[in-house]
Amino acid sequence: EDQVTQSPEALRLQEGESSSLNCSYTVSGLRGLFWYRQDPGKGPEFLFTLYSAGEEKEKERLKATLTKKESFLHITAPKPEDSATYLCAVHTGGFKTIFGAGTRLFVKA
Amino acid sequence: DTAVSQTPKYLVTQMGNDKSIKCEQNLGHDTMYWYKQDSKKFLKIMFSYNNKELIINETVPNRFSPKSPDKAHLNLHINSLELGDSAVYFCASSQEGYTDTQYFGPGTRLTVL
């Protein structure tokens, strides 16, 4: 069964304390892996798309990487405004979109 | 300009009622989706429409019916609402199919009493 698991469920960081979020997946045919950010009361906002193992994408303090089994979202020197839920989603060959449960990030000033 | 919009933002109703949620996108995208986000924040895809044709239909009750009058609109109609239908419903759209970036609306919080 296709599955996407994100860890940790919640992560509390001090401002400037770098860390990583994990998204591990077991799917029958990866067509793409997406990272989204979701703020409370809002819809998910697109961050990155990764299509093949070894691919990396960067945007400001965020960097996403992809292997054959997992993806990492690295956050460098986070700021309080980075606090949000980060969602990982996998598109499969079965034309399905499977979301992970998300990681809630809290960054304290 | 709002890319993907939904109405209403909040919907409170009684069990057994029928309700609709509207979605519109002004991005010129070919594919639109409906997702359900439960209390644990899990997003699950419900429907997908491409050029007015239903592509996938996950195992949702047939009380839920998507209706697409044109490429820019995908409405969600729900019959005989149940307590378990309470959730946040998100509409999304993408340029082409599933491998494309999806742009989400702000969500509709449905509460069934």
Short mmCIF file of C-alpha atoms in Angstrom, two decimals:
data_model
loop_
_atom_site.label_atom_id
_atom_site.label_comp_id
_atom_site.label_asym_id
_atom_site.label_seq_id
_atom_site.Cartn_x
_atom_site.Cartn_y
_atom_site.Cartn_z
CA GLU A 1 0.00 0.00 0.00
CA ASP A 2 1.26 3.45 -0.90
CA GLN A 3 2.30 5.39 2.16
CA VAL A 4 3.84 8.73 3.09
CA THR A 5 5.18 9.30 6.61
CA GLN A 6 6.48 12.58 7.98
CA SER A 7 8.60 13.03 11.07
CA PRO A 8 8.69 14.49 13.57
CA GLU A 9 5.05 15.36 14.14
CA ALA A 10 6.10 18.58 15.82
CA LEU A 11 9.40 20.40 16.06
CA ARG A 12 10.26 23.29 18.35
CA LEU A 13 13.34 25.35 17.48
CA GLN A 14 14.97 28.47 18.75
CA GLU A 15 15.48 31.21 16.20
CA GLY A 16 18.68 30.44 14.31
CA GLU A 17 18.69 26.74 15.25
CA SER A 18 18.93 24.77 11.99
CA SER A 19 17.19 21.41 11.60
CA SER A 20 15.59 19.01 9.11
CA LEU A 21 12.14 17.57 8.50
CA ASN A 22 11.76 14.10 7.05
CA CYS A 23 9.31 12.63 4.54
CA SER A 24 9.66 8.92 3.87
CA TYR A 25 7.57 7.25 1.21
CA THR A 26 6.63 3.82 -0.07
CA VAL A 27 4.83 4.15 -3.38
CA SER A 28 4.48 2.19 -6.58
CA GLY A 29 6.02 4.62 -9.00
CA LEU A 30 7.03 8.09 -7.90
CA ARG A 31 5.99 10.77 -10.40
CA GLY A 32 6.99 13.68 -8.17
CA LEU A 33 7.38 14.76 -4.55
CA PHE A 34 6.04 18.09 -3.40
CA TRP A 35 6.59 20.18 -0.29
CA TYR A 36 3.92 22.61 0.85
CA ARG A 37 3.66 25.04 3.71
CA GLN A 38 0.33 25.49 5.49
CA ASP A 39 -0.43 28.33 7.88
CA PRO A 40 -3.35 28.06 10.32
CA GLY A 41 -6.69 28.66 8.64
CA LYS A 42 -5.20 28.72 5.14
CA GLY A 43 -4.69 26.37 2.25
CA PRO A 44 -1.33 24.71 1.52
CA GLU A 45 1.18 26.89 -0.32
CA PHE A 46 3.59 25.33 -2.79
CA LEU A 47 7.30 25.30 -1.92
CA PHE A 48 9.18 22.73 -4.02
CA THR A 49 8.84 19.93 -6.53
CA LEU A 50 11.39 17.11 -6.74
CA TYR A 51 11.24 14.48 -9.45
CA SER A 52 14.31 12.28 -9.19
CA ALA A 53 16.76 10.98 -6.58
CA GLY A 54 19.66 13.34 -6.04
CA GLU A 55 17.68 16.42 -6.95
CA GLU A 56 17.89 19.47 -4.66
CA LYS A 57 15.94 22.73 -4.58
CA GLU A 58 16.52 25.85 -2.50
CA LYS A 59 14.45 28.85 -1.54
CA GLU A 60 15.62 31.36 1.04
CA ARG A 61 16.23 29.40 4.27
CA LEU A 62 14.73 26.16 2.92
CA LYS A 63 16.40 23.37 0.99
CA ALA A 64 14.68 20.19 -0.17
CA THR A 65 16.49 17.00 -1.12
CA LEU A 66 15.29 13.67 -2.49
CA THR A 67 16.52 10.08 -2.31
CA LYS A 68 14.82 6.89 -3.51
CA LYS A 69 13.11 6.44 -0.15
CA GLU A 70 12.80 9.84 1.48
CA SER A 71 12.97 13.58 1.21
CA PHE A 72 14.36 16.10 3.65
CA LEU A 73 13.40 19.71 4.12
CA HIS A 74 16.36 21.48 5.67
CA ILE A 75 15.73 24.75 7.47
CA THR A 76 18.78 26.93 8.00
CA ALA A 77 18.75 29.61 10.71
CA PRO A 78 14.95 29.65 10.98
CA LYS A 79 12.99 32.73 11.96
CA PRO A 80 9.65 32.90 13.83
CA GLU A 81 7.87 33.56 10.53
CA ASP A 82 8.90 30.09 9.38
CA SER A 83 6.50 28.63 11.95
CA ALA A 84 3.87 26.61 10.06
CA THR A 85 2.91 23.06 9.16
CA TYR A 86 5.04 21.59 6.39
CA LEU A 87 3.34 19.00 4.22
CA CYS A 88 4.92 16.44 1.93
CA ALA A 89 2.90 15.02 -0.98
CA VAL A 90 3.72 12.26 -3.42
CA HIS A 91 2.29 11.84 -6.90
CA THR A 92 2.27 8.22 -7.99
CA GLY A 93 1.98 6.32 -11.21
CA GLY A 94 -1.55 5.45 -10.21
CA PHE A 95 -2.46 9.07 -10.68
CA LYS A 96 -2.98 9.58 -6.99
CA THR A 97 -1.79 12.33 -4.68
CA ILE A 98 -0.88 11.12 -1.21
CA PHE A 99 -0.18 13.63 1.54
CA GLY A 100 1.74 13.01 4.73
CA ALA A 101 0.29 14.14 8.04
CA GLY A 102 2.67 17.07 8.20
CA THR A 103 5.26 18.43 10.62
CA ARG A 104 4.25 21.37 12.78
CA LEU A 105 7.21 23.70 13.14
CA PHE A 106 7.41 26.24 15.94
CA VAL A 107 10.28 28.75 15.91
CA LYS A 108 10.74 30.81 19.04
CA ALA A 109 12.40 34.20 18.98
CA ASP B 1 -6.17 38.67 -7.68
CA THR B 2 -7.24 35.50 -5.91
CA ALA B 3 -6.04 32.45 -7.85
CA VAL B 4 -8.31 29.80 -6.30
CA SER B 5 -11.35 30.97 -4.37
CA GLN B 6 -13.94 29.07 -2.37
CA THR B 7 -17.29 30.02 -0.91
CA PRO B 8 -18.39 29.95 1.76
CA LYS B 9 -15.41 30.03 4.14
CA TYR B 10 -17.51 28.70 7.00
CA LEU B 11 -20.59 26.48 6.80
CA VAL B 12 -22.57 25.34 9.82
CA THR B 13 -25.54 23.09 9.21
CA GLN B 14 -27.70 20.36 10.69
CA MET B 15 -27.45 16.64 10.04
CA GLY B 16 -29.49 15.52 7.06
CA ASN B 17 -29.25 18.80 5.18
CA ASP B 18 -27.90 19.21 1.65
CA LYS B 19 -25.20 21.81 1.02
CA SER B 20 -22.85 22.97 -1.72
CA ILE B 21 -19.39 24.50 -1.72
CA LYS B 22 -18.26 26.52 -4.71
CA CYS B 23 -14.77 26.76 -6.16
CA GLU B 24 -13.39 28.97 -8.90
CA GLN B 25 -9.88 29.30 -10.33
CA ASN B 26 -8.65 32.11 -12.57
CA LEU B 27 -5.32 30.48 -13.44
CA GLY B 28 -6.48 28.88 -16.67
CA HIS B 29 -5.66 25.45 -15.28
CA ASP B 30 -7.01 22.25 -16.80
CA THR B 31 -7.34 20.15 -13.66
CA MET B 32 -9.21 20.86 -10.44
CA TYR B 33 -9.43 18.87 -7.20
CA TRP B 34 -11.33 18.55 -3.96
CA TYR B 35 -9.56 17.54 -0.76
CA LYS B 36 -10.83 16.82 2.74
CA GLN B 37 -8.68 17.73 5.75
CA ASP B 38 -9.80 16.06 8.93
CA SER B 39 -9.22 17.07 12.54
CA LYS B 40 -5.77 15.48 12.49
CA LYS B 41 -4.84 17.71 9.55
CA PHE B 42 -4.59 14.80 7.12
CA LEU B 43 -5.31 15.92 3.56
CA LYS B 44 -7.07 13.30 1.45
CA ILE B 45 -7.98 13.70 -2.18
CA MET B 46 -11.64 13.21 -2.97
CA PHE B 47 -12.11 14.09 -6.62
CA SER B 48 -10.22 15.33 -9.62
CA TYR B 49 -11.62 16.88 -12.79
CA ASN B 50 -9.77 17.40 -16.06
CA ASN B 51 -11.52 19.27 -18.84
CA LYS B 52 -14.87 18.54 -17.23
CA GLU B 53 -14.18 14.82 -16.98
CA LEU B 54 -13.87 13.00 -13.67
CA ILE B 55 -10.48 11.32 -13.58
CA ILE B 56 -10.30 9.78 -10.15
CA ASN B 57 -12.92 9.23 -7.54
CA GLU B 58 -11.54 8.01 -4.25
CA THR B 59 -13.68 5.89 -1.94
CA VAL B 60 -15.94 8.71 -0.83
CA PRO B 61 -19.65 8.22 -0.13
CA ASN B 62 -21.92 8.81 -3.08
CA ARG B 63 -23.55 11.56 -1.02
CA PHE B 64 -20.69 13.67 -2.32
CA SER B 65 -20.95 14.76 -5.93
CA PRO B 66 -18.61 17.11 -7.80
CA LYS B 67 -20.13 19.32 -10.46
CA SER B 68 -18.12 21.26 -13.03
CA PRO B 69 -20.10 23.74 -15.15
CA ASP B 70 -16.91 24.81 -16.94
CA LYS B 71 -13.14 24.49 -16.74
CA ALA B 72 -12.81 27.27 -14.16
CA HIS B 73 -15.33 25.91 -11.66
CA LEU B 74 -15.63 22.74 -9.62
CA ASN B 75 -18.40 22.71 -7.04
CA LEU B 76 -18.93 20.11 -4.34
CA HIS B 77 -22.47 19.08 -3.46
CA ILE B 78 -23.13 17.04 -0.34
CA ASN B 79 -26.43 15.29 0.36
CA SER B 80 -27.75 14.11 3.71
CA LEU B 81 -24.90 15.55 5.76
CA GLU B 82 -23.53 13.45 8.62
CA LEU B 83 -21.51 14.37 11.70
CA GLY B 84 -18.43 12.71 10.21
CA ASP B 85 -18.51 15.09 7.27
CA SER B 86 -17.29 17.89 9.54
CA ALA B 87 -13.87 18.90 8.22
CA VAL B 88 -12.12 21.52 6.16
CA TYR B 89 -12.60 21.09 2.43
CA PHE B 90 -9.99 22.46 0.04
CA CYS B 91 -10.28 23.06 -3.65
CA ALA B 92 -7.10 23.05 -5.75
CA SER B 93 -6.08 23.34 -9.38
CA SER B 94 -3.06 22.49 -11.53
CA GLN B 95 -1.99 23.30 -15.07
CA GLU B 96 -2.10 19.73 -16.22
CA GLY B 97 -2.23 16.50 -14.28
CA TYR B 98 -1.05 15.14 -11.02
CA THR B 99 2.65 15.79 -11.53
CA ASP B 100 2.01 19.50 -11.71
CA THR B 101 2.06 21.92 -8.81
CA GLN B 102 -1.34 22.26 -7.21
CA TYR B 103 -2.60 25.65 -6.06
CA PHE B 104 -5.00 25.51 -3.15
CA GLY B 105 -7.94 27.64 -2.16
CA PRO B 106 -8.37 29.01 1.37
CA GLY B 107 -10.63 26.16 2.48
CA THR B 108 -14.23 25.80 3.69
CA ARG B 109 -14.74 24.74 7.27
CA LEU B 110 -17.86 22.58 7.40
CA THR B 111 -19.44 21.88 10.77
CA VAL B 112 -22.34 19.45 10.96
CA LEU B 113 -24.39 19.65 14.16
#
